[in-house]
Amino acid sequence: MTINWGGVIPAITTSFNQDYSIDFAFFAEHCRWLVDAGCLGLVPCGSLGEGATLSAEEKIAIIETALNAVGERVPVIPGIASLSTAEAVWLAQAAESAGCHGLMVLPPYVYSTDWREMKAHVEAVMRATNLPILLYNNPPAYKTDFLPEQIAELAQENANLVAVKESSSDVRRVTAIRALIGERLEILVGVDDEIVEGMQAGAVGWIAGLVNAFPRESVTLFHLAEQVRTGQDDRAQLDALYAWFLPLLRMDTVPKFVQLIKLAQEMVGMGNARVRAPRLELHRAELENARRTIQHALEHRSGLDIA
């Protein structure tokens, strides 16, 4: 299956039962719901999927669940991250054997260092598989910053590196990468509250977070931004939807983004707020403030023109 990067691809959350085991039945339902809303793929086991709290065996079980739920409809592109390079390589090969269509490759958890070591890590994963690779650059979270010239070097030396998820929160990175390597890589926005600006700068897709609770709104926002970028529409409808959505999209950019997005899912009736430790659910003022923001959005979305 060829991956179409030009759309909304959720970084899907992981659903937990009351005992914090994985709720595979709901996870499969969630996968189908997102695809039914127009999403073009799924990225399980990433940061938003709480990949750091999942065992290797659980990750493979989640991947297999996603493949069984939607694998004939859209590509499944799991996040590949680990404390060690050896385990990351094993996960990549296991995901390929399971039938995945691509991989999102992250730097290692915890250990962040210089370019030589980070290059060796991601290249070991890339060269362990024939699948197309999406490189995930998220310096705020992983303390490793793949600079545009380093991304260009990786692309020149690794033919299966085909895309980059840019989450540095600096929209100028999109134009910098494009200036170095032209159309060689697809560039996707990985920070929710930068999607419109990122697309105007030349990004083609969105690895999205709030889509887990608001898929139709996310898909509509993406298509409106695409139409404005290509001159097919004016900004009025895009600006109205973006203004409504921004208080929610900003929840994707803070340390407790997993808790916030899962709370939003709970409030729209599509999931629950449970997270695995060391994360804890929101409480007191932070919970009330988040609820107030989400509730305000829910009360004012009826007037939006959503496809």
Short mmCIF file of N, CA and C in Angstrom, two decimals, residues 31 35 126-127 152 156 185 193-194 224 227 242 244 270 305:
data_model
loop_
_atom_site.label_atom_id
_atom_site.label_comp_id
_atom_site.label_asym_id
_atom_site.label_seq_id
_atom_site.Cartn_x
_atom_site.Cartn_y
_atom_site.Cartn_z
N CYS A 31 -9.78 3.40 15.94
CA CYS A 31 -9.10 3.38 14.64
C CYS A 31 -10.11 3.56 13.51
N VAL A 35 -10.65 6.80 10.73
CA VAL A 35 -10.58 6.59 9.29
C VAL A 35 -11.91 6.95 8.63
N MET A 126 16.54 2.51 10.17
CA MET A 126 16.16 2.66 8.76
C MET A 126 16.69 1.50 7.92
N ARG A 127 17.92 1.09 8.19
CA ARG A 127 18.57 0.07 7.36
C ARG A 127 18.19 -1.34 7.76
N ALA A 152 18.82 16.50 5.62
CA ALA A 152 19.22 16.38 4.22
C ALA A 152 20.28 15.30 4.05
N GLN A 156 19.92 11.89 1.80
CA GLN A 156 20.85 11.57 0.72
C GLN A 156 21.42 10.16 0.86
N LEU A 185 11.79 14.99 0.23
CA LEU A 185 11.06 14.51 1.39
C LEU A 185 9.70 15.20 1.49
N ASP A 193 -0.95 23.36 16.83
CA ASP A 193 -1.32 24.76 16.68
C ASP A 193 -0.45 25.49 15.65
N GLU A 194 0.21 24.71 14.80
CA GLU A 194 1.05 25.28 13.74
C GLU A 194 0.62 24.78 12.37
N LEU A 224 -9.27 22.99 4.28
CA LEU A 224 -9.42 24.43 4.08
C LEU A 224 -8.05 25.10 3.95
N GLN A 227 -6.73 24.39 0.55
CA GLN A 227 -7.40 25.18 -0.49
C GLN A 227 -6.92 26.62 -0.49
N TYR A 242 -10.22 27.88 12.47
CA TYR A 242 -8.95 27.89 13.20
C TYR A 242 -9.08 28.64 14.53
N TRP A 244 -11.76 28.92 16.34
CA TRP A 244 -12.49 28.04 17.26
C TRP A 244 -11.60 26.94 17.79
N MET A 270 -15.71 9.55 23.32
CA MET A 270 -14.94 8.63 22.50
C MET A 270 -13.63 8.29 23.22
N ASP A 305 -18.92 25.22 9.86
CA ASP A 305 -19.21 24.49 8.62
C ASP A 305 -18.22 23.33 8.50
#
